[in-house]
Tab-separated table of C-alpha atoms (C1' of nucleotides) in Angstrom:
chain	number	residue	atom	x	y	z
A	1	MET	CA	-162.671	-85.865	15.647
A	2	ILE	CA	-160.985	-89.012	14.474
A	3	PRO	CA	-158.775	-89.718	17.498
A	4	SER	CA	-156.552	-92.215	15.719
A	5	LEU	CA	-155.743	-89.699	13.010
A	6	GLY	CA	-155.909	-86.515	15.055
A	7	LEU	CA	-158.317	-84.930	12.589
A	8	SER	CA	-161.080	-82.463	13.438
A	9	LEU	CA	-164.396	-81.742	11.775
A	10	LEU	CA	-164.449	-78.656	9.574
A	11	LYS	CA	-166.044	-75.752	11.388
A	12	PRO	CA	-169.200	-73.894	10.317
A	13	GLU	CA	-167.094	-70.846	9.449
A	14	PHE	CA	-165.356	-72.834	6.732
A	15	PHE	CA	-168.637	-73.215	4.858
A	16	THR	CA	-170.338	-69.893	5.525
A	17	ARG	CA	-167.735	-67.803	3.688
A	18	SER	CA	-168.777	-66.124	0.462
A	19	GLU	CA	-165.684	-66.946	-1.660
A	20	ILE	CA	-167.164	-69.936	-3.460
A	21	THR	CA	-164.097	-70.753	-5.581
A	22	LYS	CA	-161.813	-70.483	-2.565
A	23	ILE	CA	-163.900	-72.988	-0.645
A	24	ALA	CA	-164.057	-75.334	-3.635
A	25	ALA	CA	-160.263	-75.267	-3.957
A	26	GLU	CA	-159.701	-75.683	-0.220
A	27	LEU	CA	-161.955	-78.739	-0.090
A	28	ILE	CA	-159.385	-80.641	-2.149
A	29	GLY	CA	-157.517	-82.951	0.232
A	30	LYS	CA	-160.216	-82.924	2.920
A	31	ILE	CA	-161.696	-86.192	4.217
A	32	LEU	CA	-165.315	-87.060	3.384
A	33	ILE	CA	-166.921	-89.704	5.574
A	34	SER	CA	-170.258	-91.465	5.342
A	35	ASN	CA	-171.829	-93.907	7.759
A	36	ILE	CA	-174.788	-95.322	5.886
A	37	GLY	CA	-176.408	-98.700	6.325
A	38	GLY	CA	-173.859	-99.664	8.987
A	39	GLU	CA	-171.076	-99.426	6.426
A	40	PRO	CA	-168.603	-96.641	7.265
A	41	THR	CA	-166.717	-95.350	4.258
A	42	ALA	CA	-164.191	-92.554	3.796
A	43	GLY	CA	-162.211	-90.878	1.047
A	44	ILE	CA	-160.046	-87.897	0.227
A	45	ILE	CA	-161.739	-85.229	-1.892
A	46	VAL	CA	-159.672	-84.848	-5.064
A	47	GLU	CA	-162.035	-82.964	-7.386
A	48	THR	CA	-164.718	-80.269	-6.907
A	49	GLU	CA	-166.748	-77.699	-8.859
A	50	ALA	CA	-168.142	-74.363	-7.653
A	51	TYR	CA	-171.678	-73.174	-8.378
A	52	SER	CA	-172.983	-69.752	-7.432
A	53	GLY	CA	-176.567	-68.583	-7.132
A	54	THR	CA	-175.487	-65.143	-8.316
A	55	ASP	CA	-173.868	-64.575	-11.705
A	56	ASP	CA	-173.721	-68.228	-12.772
A	57	ARG	CA	-176.222	-69.684	-15.215
A	58	ALA	CA	-174.918	-73.215	-14.648
A	59	CYS	CA	-176.256	-73.155	-11.091
A	60	HIS	CA	-179.712	-74.613	-10.451
A	61	ALA	CA	-180.483	-71.620	-8.246
A	62	HIS	CA	-179.029	-69.003	-10.591
A	63	ASN	CA	-180.475	-65.594	-10.062
A	64	LYS	CA	-181.553	-66.803	-6.627
A	65	LYS	CA	-184.330	-68.826	-8.140
A	66	ARG	CA	-186.281	-70.693	-5.486
A	67	THR	CA	-187.909	-74.002	-6.428
A	68	PRO	CA	-188.627	-77.102	-4.314
A	69	ARG	CA	-185.317	-78.542	-5.509
A	70	THR	CA	-183.134	-75.486	-5.032
A	71	GLU	CA	-184.585	-74.559	-1.645
A	72	THR	CA	-181.790	-76.572	-0.016
A	73	MET	CA	-179.138	-74.314	-1.516
A	74	PHE	CA	-180.557	-71.361	0.367
A	75	LEU	CA	-179.723	-73.006	3.699
A	76	GLU	CA	-176.749	-71.847	5.700
A	77	GLY	CA	-173.377	-73.147	4.498
A	78	GLY	CA	-172.468	-76.560	5.902
A	79	HIS	CA	-175.513	-78.504	4.709
A	80	THR	CA	-175.603	-81.213	2.067
A	81	TYR	CA	-177.399	-80.749	-1.251
A	82	VAL	CA	-178.211	-84.023	-2.981
A	83	TYR	CA	-180.324	-84.187	-6.113
A	84	LEU	CA	-181.154	-86.620	-8.886
A	85	CYS	CA	-179.532	-86.009	-12.256
A	86	TYR	CA	-180.495	-87.617	-15.579
A	87	GLY	CA	-183.121	-89.630	-13.749
A	88	MET	CA	-180.653	-92.052	-12.200
A	89	HIS	CA	-177.639	-90.382	-10.637
A	90	HIS	CA	-177.419	-88.816	-7.202
A	91	LEU	CA	-174.997	-85.888	-7.085
A	92	PHE	CA	-173.532	-84.783	-3.762
A	93	ASN	CA	-172.903	-81.092	-3.052
A	94	VAL	CA	-171.918	-79.012	-0.063
A	95	VAL	CA	-173.921	-75.825	0.488
A	96	THR	CA	-171.793	-72.754	1.202
A	97	ASN	CA	-172.264	-69.068	2.043
A	98	VAL	CA	-174.767	-67.655	4.518
A	99	GLU	CA	-178.463	-68.464	4.639
A	100	GLY	CA	-180.258	-66.936	1.657
A	101	GLU	CA	-177.192	-67.012	-0.641
A	102	PRO	CA	-177.546	-70.186	-2.737
A	103	ASP	CA	-173.947	-71.327	-3.396
A	104	ALA	CA	-172.726	-74.923	-3.487
A	105	VAL	CA	-169.679	-77.042	-4.248
A	106	LEU	CA	-170.169	-80.251	-6.211
A	107	ILE	CA	-167.911	-83.058	-4.991
A	108	ARG	CA	-166.810	-84.815	-8.173
A	109	ALA	CA	-164.296	-87.462	-7.119
A	110	LEU	CA	-162.809	-89.212	-4.097
A	111	GLN	CA	-159.714	-91.222	-3.386
A	112	PRO	CA	-161.001	-94.076	-1.185
A	113	ILE	CA	-159.183	-94.543	2.113
A	114	ASP	CA	-161.511	-96.733	4.165
A	115	GLY	CA	-164.499	-99.002	3.712
A	116	MET	CA	-163.326	-100.121	0.275
A	117	GLU	CA	-165.175	-103.410	0.630
A	118	ALA	CA	-168.534	-101.688	1.131
A	119	MET	CA	-167.854	-99.228	-1.690
A	120	ALA	CA	-166.884	-102.004	-4.081
A	121	GLN	CA	-170.004	-103.922	-3.170
A	122	ARG	CA	-172.275	-100.918	-3.753
A	123	ARG	CA	-170.643	-100.260	-7.116
A	124	GLY	CA	-170.407	-103.867	-8.208
A	125	LEU	CA	-166.711	-103.445	-8.931
A	126	PRO	CA	-163.486	-104.980	-7.603
A	127	GLU	CA	-161.975	-103.170	-4.599
A	128	ASN	CA	-158.955	-101.983	-6.523
A	129	SER	CA	-160.959	-100.400	-9.347
A	130	LEU	CA	-160.254	-96.736	-10.037
A	131	LYS	CA	-163.865	-96.367	-11.139
A	132	ILE	CA	-165.278	-96.867	-7.639
A	133	SER	CA	-165.479	-93.179	-6.742
A	134	ARG	CA	-164.275	-91.296	-9.817
A	135	GLY	CA	-167.078	-89.040	-11.022
A	136	PRO	CA	-169.898	-87.369	-9.058
A	137	ALA	CA	-172.490	-90.093	-9.612
A	138	CYS	CA	-169.999	-92.867	-8.846
A	139	LEU	CA	-168.860	-91.293	-5.601
A	140	SER	CA	-172.403	-90.897	-4.319
A	141	GLN	CA	-173.201	-94.502	-5.096
A	142	ALA	CA	-169.971	-95.694	-3.476
A	143	LEU	CA	-170.751	-93.836	-0.258
A	144	GLY	CA	-174.405	-94.910	-0.312
A	145	ILE	CA	-175.684	-91.343	-0.652
A	146	ASN	CA	-179.163	-90.726	-2.055
A	147	LYS	CA	-181.884	-88.098	-1.880
A	148	SER	CA	-182.715	-88.994	1.712
A	149	HIS	CA	-179.393	-87.402	2.635
A	150	ASN	CA	-180.383	-84.027	1.222
A	151	ALA	CA	-180.214	-80.996	3.542
A	152	LEU	CA	-178.226	-82.743	6.284
A	153	ASN	CA	-176.114	-80.591	8.574
A	154	LEU	CA	-172.467	-81.593	8.069
A	155	ILE	CA	-171.488	-80.222	11.470
A	156	THR	CA	-174.005	-82.142	13.577
A	157	SER	CA	-174.816	-85.140	11.373
A	158	GLU	CA	-173.570	-88.595	12.349
A	159	VAL	CA	-174.096	-89.791	8.800
A	160	ILE	CA	-172.028	-87.510	6.546
A	161	GLN	CA	-169.058	-85.480	7.764
A	162	ILE	CA	-166.060	-83.632	6.341
A	163	TYR	CA	-162.768	-83.591	8.257
A	164	GLU	CA	-159.618	-81.497	8.095
A	165	ALA	CA	-156.992	-82.651	5.623
A	166	PRO	CA	-154.189	-84.752	7.079
A	167	LYS	CA	-150.683	-83.333	6.838
A	168	ARG	CA	-148.814	-84.164	3.663
A	169	ILE	CA	-145.127	-84.773	3.221
A	170	ALA	CA	-145.353	-83.613	-0.371
A	171	PRO	CA	-147.898	-80.799	-0.803
A	172	ILE	CA	-150.625	-81.544	-3.333
A	173	LYS	CA	-150.921	-79.416	-6.449
A	174	ILE	CA	-154.365	-77.996	-7.109
A	175	VAL	CA	-155.239	-76.891	-10.643
A	176	SER	CA	-158.415	-75.510	-12.187
A	177	SER	CA	-160.316	-75.999	-15.437
A	178	LYS	CA	-163.692	-75.477	-17.005
A	179	ARG	CA	-166.580	-77.279	-15.383
A	180	ILE	CA	-167.889	-80.465	-16.952
A	181	GLY	CA	-171.324	-80.925	-18.486
A	182	VAL	CA	-172.444	-77.291	-18.255
A	183	ASP	CA	-172.219	-76.211	-21.896
A	184	PHE	CA	-175.826	-75.044	-21.625
A	185	ALA	CA	-174.680	-72.182	-19.406
A	186	GLY	CA	-173.328	-70.039	-22.248
A	187	LYS	CA	-170.434	-67.822	-21.232
A	188	ASP	CA	-170.645	-69.086	-17.668
A	189	SER	CA	-169.458	-72.470	-18.932
A	190	GLU	CA	-166.103	-70.720	-19.539
A	191	LYS	CA	-165.548	-70.156	-15.834
A	192	LEU	CA	-162.524	-72.009	-14.443
A	193	TRP	CA	-164.503	-73.234	-11.482
A	194	ARG	CA	-163.451	-76.893	-11.474
A	195	PHE	CA	-160.621	-77.764	-9.129
A	196	TYR	CA	-158.683	-80.989	-8.794
A	197	GLU	CA	-155.474	-82.476	-7.499
A	198	ASN	CA	-153.034	-82.528	-10.379
A	199	GLY	CA	-151.983	-86.026	-11.394
A	200	ASN	CA	-154.257	-87.876	-8.983
A	201	PRO	CA	-155.512	-90.990	-10.809
A	202	TRP	CA	-158.882	-90.773	-9.057
A	203	VAL	CA	-159.736	-87.463	-10.752
A	204	SER	CA	-162.455	-87.935	-13.350
A	205	SER	CA	-161.821	-86.998	-16.938
A	206	ARG	CA	-164.171	-86.669	-19.808
A	207	PRO	CA	-162.998	-87.216	-23.383
A	208	THR	CA	-164.489	-83.889	-24.448
A	209	GLN	CA	-163.158	-81.832	-21.557
A	210	LYS	CA	-160.982	-78.839	-22.361
X	1	DC	C1'	-159.456	-93.883	-28.409
X	2	DA	C1'	-163.250	-90.891	-30.171
X	3	DG	C1'	-168.097	-90.614	-30.794
X	4	DC	C1'	-172.621	-91.604	-29.756
X	5	DA	C1'	-176.923	-93.643	-28.019
X	6	DG	C1'	-179.481	-95.495	-24.119
X	7	DA	C1'	-180.982	-95.584	-19.408
X	8	DT	C1'	-184.759	-93.368	-16.448
X	9	DT	C1'	-187.211	-89.934	-13.309
X	10	DG	C1'	-188.343	-85.749	-11.448
X	11	DA	C1'	-188.230	-80.736	-11.943
X	12	DC	C1'	-189.647	-77.131	-14.493
X	13	DT	C1'	-192.075	-74.532	-18.664
B	1	DG	C1'	-193.619	-82.339	-22.969
B	2	DT	C1'	-188.708	-81.345	-22.581
B	3	DC	C1'	-184.445	-81.720	-20.704
B	4	DA	C1'	-180.975	-82.470	-17.169
B	5	DA	C1'	-174.102	-80.384	-12.871
B	6	DT	C1'	-173.769	-88.532	-15.867
B	7	DC	C1'	-172.087	-93.110	-16.802
B	8	DT	C1'	-171.644	-97.121	-19.514
B	9	DG	C1'	-171.246	-99.866	-23.355
B	10	DC	C1'	-171.014	-100.367	-28.176
B	11	DT	C1'	-169.353	-98.915	-32.790
B	12	DG	C1'	-165.868	-97.918	-35.942
B	13	DC	C1'	-161.353	-96.302	-37.141
DNA sequence: CAGCAGATTGACT
DNA sequence: GTCAATCTGCTGC
């Protein structure tokens, strides 16, 4: 609970549902908070991607494949899944579905709302830069997330939490597209499993995206 | 603005 | 040994 804002933590039942794309879409607008290294930071989730352990070759745990890395995705929904990509980027995901069903939602972009100074410092950018938390690797670095934050429980953790979305005067528009960087997945790369807030300047965009 | 190469490490074959 | 759910900076138009 954030008393000053009247916001509550998301409940376990939000994460343990099986509708992966529904969860990914509903996460847009929610508040992601980290409290790492004594530097609290927070942002609004504006972009996500869904990955399913069943019927999705783009997922690390496709076909329910268990490896040391993917083991985290088999946890009950509501845990974090952080892994290293391209040898230098930490990508932050939220595990969904019940234990034994390896689904996850990749958080791709945030709109910063608090702790901008700490985020700017971690990124080496000015506080007003749009690049602070636009893109999955950028957002993790801005919040201070690394592999040590893998497999945390979002419900009980003091370090990383996700809160209900605040009320909006003008409802946000959520649109979907193909996922980014998963061309290797063949026909599964065609899935419209990327969701973002339409028109939000913090949403990442790749020149080659379709 | 499009296109491309480099960075850099751990997971997997 | 190969390649990855990426980002940045440089090139050239």
